[in-house]
PDB file of C-alpha atoms in Angstrom:
ATOM      1  CA  MET R   1     -25.580  10.317  27.501  1.00 50.00           C
ATOM      2  CA  THR R   2     -26.233  11.778  24.525  1.00 54.00           C
ATOM      3  CA  GLU R   3     -28.657   9.944  21.603  1.00 53.00           C
ATOM      4  CA  GLN R   4     -27.197   8.460  18.726  1.00 59.00           C
ATOM      5  CA  PRO R   5     -28.261   8.550  15.149  1.00 61.00           C
ATOM      6  CA  PRO R   6     -30.271   5.602  14.362  1.00 62.00           C
ATOM      7  CA  ARG R   7     -27.279   4.349  11.978  1.00 85.00           C
ATOM      8  CA  GLN R   8     -24.520   4.979  14.570  1.00 86.00           C
ATOM      9  CA  GLN R   9     -26.590   2.475  16.879  1.00 89.00           C
ATOM     10  CA  GLU R  10     -27.122  -0.196  13.963  1.00 92.00           C
ATOM     11  CA  VAL R  11     -23.082   0.163  13.999  1.00 92.00           C
ATOM     12  CA  LEU R  12     -22.449   0.011  17.461  1.00 93.00           C
ATOM     13  CA  ALA R  13     -25.019  -3.106  17.285  1.00 95.00           C
ATOM     14  CA  PHE R  14     -23.035  -5.145  14.540  1.00 96.00           C
ATOM     15  CA  VAL R  15     -20.113  -4.379  16.808  1.00 96.00           C
ATOM     16  CA  GLU R  16     -20.846  -6.031  19.988  1.00 97.00           C
ATOM     17  CA  ARG R  17     -22.679  -9.145  17.905  1.00 97.00           C
ATOM     18  CA  PHE R  18     -19.629  -9.713  16.016  1.00 97.00           C
ATOM     19  CA  ALA R  19     -16.866  -9.192  19.128  1.00 97.00           C
ATOM     20  CA  ALA R  20     -19.918 -11.676  21.116  1.00 97.00           C
ATOM     21  CA  GLU R  21     -19.216 -14.275  18.129  1.00 97.00           C
ATOM     22  CA  MET R  22     -15.155 -13.662  18.192  1.00 95.00           C
ATOM     23  CA  VAL R  23     -15.171 -14.370  21.963  1.00 97.00           C
ATOM     24  CA  GLU R  24     -17.560 -16.926  21.965  1.00 96.00           C
ATOM     25  CA  ALA R  25     -14.385 -18.573  19.752  1.00 92.00           C
ATOM     26  CA  GLY R  26     -12.054 -17.226  22.094  1.00 93.00           C
ATOM     27  CA  MET R  27     -10.484 -13.720  21.745  1.00 95.00           C
ATOM     28  CA  PRO R  28     -10.431 -11.928  25.407  1.00 97.00           C
ATOM     29  CA  ARG R  29     -14.064  -9.355  25.032  1.00 98.00           C
ATOM     30  CA  MET R  30     -12.014  -5.742  24.985  1.00 98.00           C
ATOM     31  CA  PRO R  31      -9.360  -7.239  21.975  1.00 97.00           C
ATOM     32  CA  ALA R  32     -12.844  -8.111  20.229  1.00 97.00           C
ATOM     33  CA  ARG R  33     -14.241  -5.041  20.573  1.00 98.00           C
ATOM     34  CA  VAL R  34     -11.644  -3.150  19.158  1.00 97.00           C
ATOM     35  CA  PHE R  35     -11.229  -5.555  16.224  1.00 96.00           C
ATOM     36  CA  SER R  36     -14.817  -5.200  15.910  1.00 97.00           C
ATOM     37  CA  ALA R  37     -15.007  -1.417  15.918  1.00 97.00           C
ATOM     38  CA  LEU R  38     -11.875  -1.336  13.610  1.00 96.00           C
ATOM     39  CA  LEU R  39     -13.639  -3.892  11.192  1.00 94.00           C
ATOM     40  CA  ALA R  40     -16.444  -1.516  11.312  1.00 95.00           C
ATOM     41  CA  SER R  41     -15.109   1.596  10.490  1.00 94.00           C
ATOM     42  CA  GLU R  42     -14.925   3.740   7.247  1.00 91.00           C
ATOM     43  CA  ASP R  43     -11.209   3.573   7.015  1.00 90.00           C
ATOM     44  CA  GLY R  44      -9.776  -0.014   9.298  1.00 92.00           C
ATOM     45  CA  ALA R  45      -8.260   2.524  11.388  1.00 94.00           C
ATOM     46  CA  LEU R  46      -8.643   4.823  14.682  1.00 96.00           C
ATOM     47  CA  THR R  47      -7.304   6.387  17.287  1.00 95.00           C
ATOM     48  CA  SER R  48      -7.255   5.690  21.173  1.00 94.00           C
ATOM     49  CA  ALA R  49      -9.720   8.693  22.025  1.00 94.00           C
ATOM     50  CA  GLU R  50     -11.884   7.592  18.707  1.00 95.00           C
ATOM     51  CA  LEU R  51     -11.792   3.764  20.314  1.00 96.00           C
ATOM     52  CA  GLY R  52     -12.761   5.002  23.895  1.00 96.00           C
ATOM     53  CA  GLU R  53     -15.521   7.110  22.776  1.00 95.00           C
ATOM     54  CA  ARG R  54     -17.070   4.778  20.447  1.00 94.00           C
ATOM     55  CA  LEU R  55     -16.804   1.715  22.167  1.00 96.00           C
ATOM     56  CA  ARG R  56     -17.209   4.096  26.018  1.00 95.00           C
ATOM     57  CA  ILE R  57     -14.371   2.407  27.309  1.00 96.00           C
ATOM     58  CA  SER R  58     -11.146   3.770  29.021  1.00 96.00           C
ATOM     59  CA  PRO R  59      -7.615   4.768  27.546  1.00 94.00           C
ATOM     60  CA  ALA R  60      -6.552   1.593  29.487  1.00 96.00           C
ATOM     61  CA  ALA R  61      -8.714  -0.401  28.272  1.00 97.00           C
ATOM     62  CA  VAL R  62      -8.441   0.247  24.866  1.00 97.00           C
ATOM     63  CA  SER R  63      -4.109  -0.013  25.306  1.00 96.00           C
ATOM     64  CA  GLY R  64      -4.536  -3.481  26.914  1.00 97.00           C
ATOM     65  CA  ALA R  65      -6.939  -4.366  23.729  1.00 97.00           C
ATOM     66  CA  VAL R  66      -4.664  -2.697  21.231  1.00 96.00           C
ATOM     67  CA  ARG R  67      -1.398  -4.392  22.826  1.00 96.00           C
ATOM     68  CA  TYR R  68      -3.244  -7.795  22.110  1.00 95.00           C
ATOM     69  CA  LEU R  69      -4.222  -7.151  18.654  1.00 94.00           C
ATOM     70  CA  ALA R  70      -1.060  -6.136  17.926  1.00 91.00           C
ATOM     71  CA  GLN R  71       1.071  -9.096  19.339  1.00 90.00           C
ATOM     72  CA  VAL R  72      -1.184 -11.593  17.976  1.00 88.00           C
ATOM     73  CA  GLY R  73      -0.968  -9.434  14.406  1.00 86.00           C
ATOM     74  CA  LEU R  74      -4.439  -8.349  13.724  1.00 90.00           C
ATOM     75  CA  LEU R  75      -3.691  -4.692  13.797  1.00 92.00           C
ATOM     76  CA  ALA R  76      -0.491  -2.142  12.779  1.00 91.00           C
ATOM     77  CA  ARG R  77       0.561   0.672  14.810  1.00 91.00           C
ATOM     78  CA  GLU R  78       1.190   4.008  12.775  1.00 90.00           C
ATOM     79  CA  ARG R  79       1.535   7.512  13.524  1.00 85.00           C
ATOM     80  CA  ASP R  80      -0.075  10.725  11.333  1.00 75.00           C
ATOM     81  CA  PRO R  81       3.189  12.992  10.203  1.00 79.00           C
ATOM     82  CA  GLY R  82       4.243  15.502  12.579  1.00 80.00           C
ATOM     83  CA  SER R  83       1.822  13.952  15.555  1.00 79.00           C
ATOM     84  CA  ARG R  84       2.559  11.979  18.484  1.00 81.00           C
ATOM     85  CA  ARG R  85      -0.799  10.397  17.997  1.00 86.00           C
ATOM     86  CA  GLU R  86      -0.841   6.936  17.413  1.00 89.00           C
ATOM     87  CA  ARG R  87      -3.717   5.660  14.986  1.00 93.00           C
ATOM     88  CA  TYR R  88      -4.682   1.884  15.169  1.00 95.00           C
ATOM     89  CA  ARG R  89      -4.881  -0.160  11.223  1.00 94.00           C
ATOM     90  CA  LEU R  90      -6.347  -3.116  10.248  1.00 92.00           C
ATOM     91  CA  HIS R  91      -4.005  -4.655   7.819  1.00 85.00           C
ATOM     92  CA  GLU R  92      -5.428  -4.543   4.163  1.00 80.00           C
ATOM     93  CA  ASP R  93      -6.621  -7.945   3.262  1.00 81.00           C
ATOM     94  CA  GLN R  94      -6.751  -8.971   7.390  1.00 80.00           C
ATOM     95  CA  TRP R  95      -8.384 -12.438   6.782  1.00 83.00           C
ATOM     96  CA  PHE R  96      -5.662 -13.335   4.392  1.00 83.00           C
ATOM     97  CA  GLU R  97      -2.784 -12.188   6.454  1.00 80.00           C
ATOM     98  CA  THR R  98      -4.391 -14.040   9.919  1.00 80.00           C
ATOM     99  CA  PHE R  99      -4.997 -17.342   7.924  1.00 81.00           C
ATOM    100  CA  THR R 100      -1.747 -16.874   6.410  1.00 79.00           C
ATOM    101  CA  ARG R 101       0.256 -16.559   9.750  1.00 78.00           C
ATOM    102  CA  ARG R 102      -1.863 -19.986  10.955  1.00 77.00           C
ATOM    103  CA  ASP R 103      -0.001 -22.015   8.419  1.00 79.00           C
ATOM    104  CA  ALA R 104       2.947 -21.598  10.877  1.00 83.00           C
ATOM    105  CA  VAL R 105       1.237 -22.124  13.822  1.00 85.00           C
ATOM    106  CA  LEU R 106       0.059 -25.503  12.042  1.00 89.00           C
ATOM    107  CA  VAL R 107       4.050 -26.322  10.889  1.00 91.00           C
ATOM    108  CA  ARG R 108       4.967 -25.796  14.702  1.00 92.00           C
ATOM    109  CA  TRP R 109       1.870 -28.150  16.191  1.00 94.00           C
ATOM    110  CA  GLU R 110       2.739 -31.008  13.269  1.00 95.00           C
ATOM    111  CA  ASN R 111       6.851 -30.791  14.416  1.00 95.00           C
ATOM    112  CA  ALA R 112       6.263 -30.670  18.226  1.00 96.00           C
ATOM    113  CA  LEU R 113       3.658 -33.762  17.219  1.00 96.00           C
ATOM    114  CA  ASN R 114       6.314 -36.271  15.219  1.00 96.00           C
ATOM    115  CA  SER R 115       8.766 -35.011  18.118  1.00 96.00           C
ATOM    116  CA  GLY R 116       5.966 -36.880  20.631  1.00 96.00           C
ATOM    117  CA  ILE R 117       5.429 -39.779  18.238  1.00 96.00           C
ATOM    118  CA  ALA R 118       9.543 -40.119  18.418  1.00 96.00           C
ATOM    119  CA  ALA R 119       9.447 -40.170  22.308  1.00 96.00           C
ATOM    120  CA  ILE R 120       6.458 -42.331  22.710  1.00 96.00           C
ATOM    121  CA  GLY R 121       6.972 -44.799  19.589  1.00 94.00           C
ATOM    122  CA  ALA R 122       4.760 -45.021  16.454  1.00 94.00           C
ATOM    123  CA  ASP R 123       3.427 -48.694  17.301  1.00 96.00           C
ATOM    124  CA  THR R 124       1.627 -47.585  20.507  1.00 96.00           C
ATOM    125  CA  ALA R 125      -2.123 -45.999  20.837  1.00 96.00           C
ATOM    126  CA  ALA R 126      -0.684 -42.434  21.573  1.00 96.00           C
ATOM    127  CA  GLY R 127       1.896 -42.900  19.022  1.00 95.00           C
ATOM    128  CA  ARG R 128      -0.508 -43.630  16.427  1.00 96.00           C
ATOM    129  CA  ARG R 129      -2.421 -40.436  17.716  1.00 97.00           C
ATOM    130  CA  LEU R 130      -0.315 -38.022  17.513  1.00 96.00           C
ATOM    131  CA  ALA R 131       0.723 -39.458  13.712  1.00 97.00           C
ATOM    132  CA  GLN R 132      -3.027 -38.937  13.280  1.00 97.00           C
ATOM    133  CA  SER R 133      -2.986 -35.444  14.785  1.00 96.00           C
ATOM    134  CA  ALA R 134       0.301 -34.476  12.515  1.00 96.00           C
ATOM    135  CA  GLU R 135      -1.188 -36.444   9.291  1.00 96.00           C
ATOM    136  CA  PHE R 136      -4.061 -34.297  10.165  1.00 95.00           C
ATOM    137  CA  PHE R 137      -2.492 -30.600  10.509  1.00 93.00           C
ATOM    138  CA  ALA R 138       0.084 -31.495   7.122  1.00 94.00           C
ATOM    139  CA  PHE R 139      -3.477 -31.627   5.291  1.00 94.00           C
ATOM    140  CA  LEU R 140      -4.880 -28.777   6.421  1.00 92.00           C
ATOM    141  CA  GLN R 141      -1.495 -26.852   5.862  1.00 90.00           C
ATOM    142  CA  LYS R 142      -1.495 -28.237   2.051  1.00 91.00           C
ATOM    143  CA  GLU R 143      -5.118 -27.108   2.006  1.00 91.00           C
ATOM    144  CA  LEU R 144      -5.094 -23.976   3.670  1.00 90.00           C
ATOM    145  CA  HIS R 145      -1.849 -22.960   1.030  1.00 88.00           C
ATOM    146  CA  SER R 146      -4.167 -24.030  -2.246  1.00 91.00           C
ATOM    147  CA  MET R 147      -7.066 -22.423  -0.637  1.00 90.00           C
ATOM    148  CA  MET R 148      -4.830 -18.920  -0.324  1.00 89.00           C
ATOM    149  CA  GLU R 149      -4.000 -19.291  -3.738  1.00 92.00           C
ATOM    150  CA  ARG R 150      -7.823 -19.868  -5.165  1.00 93.00           C
ATOM    151  CA  TRP R 151      -8.836 -16.694  -2.914  1.00 91.00           C
ATOM    152  CA  GLN R 152      -6.073 -14.372  -4.580  1.00 91.00           C
ATOM    153  CA  GLU R 153      -7.074 -15.920  -8.421  1.00 94.00           C
ATOM    154  CA  HIS R 154     -10.940 -14.889  -7.305  1.00 94.00           C
ATOM    155  CA  LYS R 155      -9.794 -11.845  -5.673  1.00 90.00           C
ATOM    156  CA  ALA R 156      -7.812 -10.497  -8.955  1.00 93.00           C
ATOM    157  CA  ALA R 157     -10.744 -11.822 -10.803  1.00 95.00           C
ATOM    158  CA  ARG R 158     -13.757  -9.468  -9.442  1.00 89.00           C
TER     159      ARG R 158
END
């Protein structure tokens, strides 16, 4: 094993630390590591070979991780002109994109809860519990929209 320069070791330590936080929040381990490596890369894009080398993982592990990350909308695939080699890139405003997509999930959950209220009955303990949950998701949607607008204003002002 070749010795890595100190800066590279610090970056790898960050990648593993942030990936561990994402795993703790529910993301699978390998996609968390790949996402963290992309986040820490200079231009937010790496090839499969670069990811494998940086993380010391197999091409199959990279493939499974990028497939997961693409499915959940955390990265995009691109090709260099004239090349068959794919690069995996984070979205430009990654966190804004991620949280904006959460709004659709909140709408679906609220709708599902409302159908549960209709099925169970609003005047039952379960119906009231579902109604409180639906109200919570409606509140989150409203606040999320407001927060995203404030973020865009904040970003434009800096």
